Amino acid sequence: MSYRVTDTYDAIDKAMRIMRGSMRGMPQRSRYMRQYDDLRRAVAVLLILLEEASPWLEETRDAEKATTRARQMFNAVR
């Protein structure tokens, strides 16, 4: 099951790299930098939560630890 999480993680990472490259060539990009930074932060939190979800999906002993860490990180972002 975790291979799906890994694939999703890789696809999101690739999309963010493409978006970063497109921002470089954008005229008047300073107008959109706040939204871009907000999106980057949100995606970073998503990637961390996906990474923490991997053990939970594999149903290992580490699942409870991963869930606790993910909950703490999610609460810190709110």
GROMACS .gro file of C-alpha atoms in nm:
model
   78
    1MET     CA    1   0.000   0.000   0.000
    2SER     CA    2   0.282   0.242   0.073
    3TYR     CA    3   0.401   0.235  -0.288
    4ARG     CA    4   0.093   0.440  -0.373
    5VAL     CA    5   0.195   0.697  -0.114
    6THR     CA    6   0.546   0.702  -0.259
    7ASP     CA    7   0.410   0.748  -0.611
    8THR     CA    8   0.183   1.029  -0.494
    9TYR     CA    9   0.472   1.190  -0.308
   10ASP     CA   10   0.691   1.174  -0.620
   11ALA     CA   11   0.417   1.314  -0.845
   12ILE     CA   12   0.354   1.610  -0.614
   13ASP     CA   13   0.726   1.676  -0.591
   14LYS     CA   14   0.755   1.672  -0.970
   15ALA     CA   15   0.458   1.909  -1.007
   16MET     CA   16   0.611   2.153  -0.758
   17ARG     CA   17   0.940   2.149  -0.950
   18ILE     CA   18   0.756   2.227  -1.273
   19MET     CA   19   0.568   2.511  -1.105
   20ARG     CA   20   0.892   2.654  -0.964
   21GLY     CA   21   1.042   2.651  -1.313
   22SER     CA   22   0.739   2.825  -1.458
   23MET     CA   23   0.753   3.093  -1.189
   24ARG     CA   24   1.109   3.180  -1.294
   25GLY     CA   25   1.004   3.285  -1.643
   26MET     CA   26   0.690   3.466  -1.535
   27PRO     CA   27   0.676   3.842  -1.586
   28GLN     CA   28   0.559   4.035  -1.280
   29ARG     CA   29   0.595   3.726  -1.065
   30SER     CA   30   0.621   3.936  -0.751
   31ARG     CA   31   0.243   3.981  -0.770
   32TYR     CA   32   0.196   3.607  -0.720
   33MET     CA   33   0.477   3.526  -0.478
   34ARG     CA   34   0.257   3.537  -0.166
   35GLN     CA   35   0.014   3.282  -0.312
   36TYR     CA   36   0.306   3.072  -0.434
   37ASP     CA   37   0.468   3.073  -0.090
   38ASP     CA   38   0.137   2.982   0.077
   39LEU     CA   39   0.092   2.695  -0.166
   40ARG     CA   40   0.447   2.572  -0.106
   41ARG     CA   41   0.389   2.566   0.269
   42ALA     CA   42   0.059   2.381   0.232
   43VAL     CA   43   0.214   2.125  -0.002
   44ALA     CA   44   0.505   2.077   0.237
   45VAL     CA   45   0.261   1.994   0.516
   46LEU     CA   46   0.076   1.757   0.283
   47LEU     CA   47   0.399   1.577   0.192
   48ILE     CA   48   0.495   1.541   0.557
   49LEU     CA   49   0.152   1.401   0.639
   50LEU     CA   50   0.179   1.157   0.347
   51GLU     CA   51   0.519   1.047   0.468
   52GLU     CA   52   0.385   0.996   0.817
   53ALA     CA   53   0.088   0.801   0.678
   54SER     CA   54   0.306   0.538   0.512
   55PRO     CA   55   0.364   0.327   0.825
   56TRP     CA   56  -0.003   0.355   0.915
   57LEU     CA   57  -0.101   0.217   0.578
   58GLU     CA   58   0.147  -0.068   0.618
   59GLU     CA   59  -0.011  -0.148   0.957
   60THR     CA   60   0.314  -0.175   1.146
   61ARG     CA   61   0.397  -0.114   1.509
   62ASP     CA   62   0.514   0.235   1.417
   63ALA     CA   63   0.165   0.333   1.304
   64GLU     CA   64   0.066   0.479   1.640
   65LYS     CA   65   0.383   0.691   1.658
   66ALA     CA   66   0.331   0.819   1.303
   67THR     CA   67  -0.030   0.907   1.375
   68THR     CA   68   0.066   1.099   1.687
   69ARG     CA   69   0.338   1.295   1.503
   70ALA     CA   70   0.106   1.371   1.212
   71ARG     CA   71  -0.165   1.494   1.449
   72GLN     CA   72   0.083   1.722   1.627
   73MET     CA   73   0.209   1.867   1.298
   74PHE     CA   74  -0.143   1.917   1.166
   75ASN     CA   75  -0.246   2.098   1.485
   76ALA     CA   76   0.065   2.317   1.466
   77VAL     CA   77  -0.031   2.435   1.116
   78ARG     CA   78  -0.383   2.534   1.210
   0.00000   0.00000   0.00000
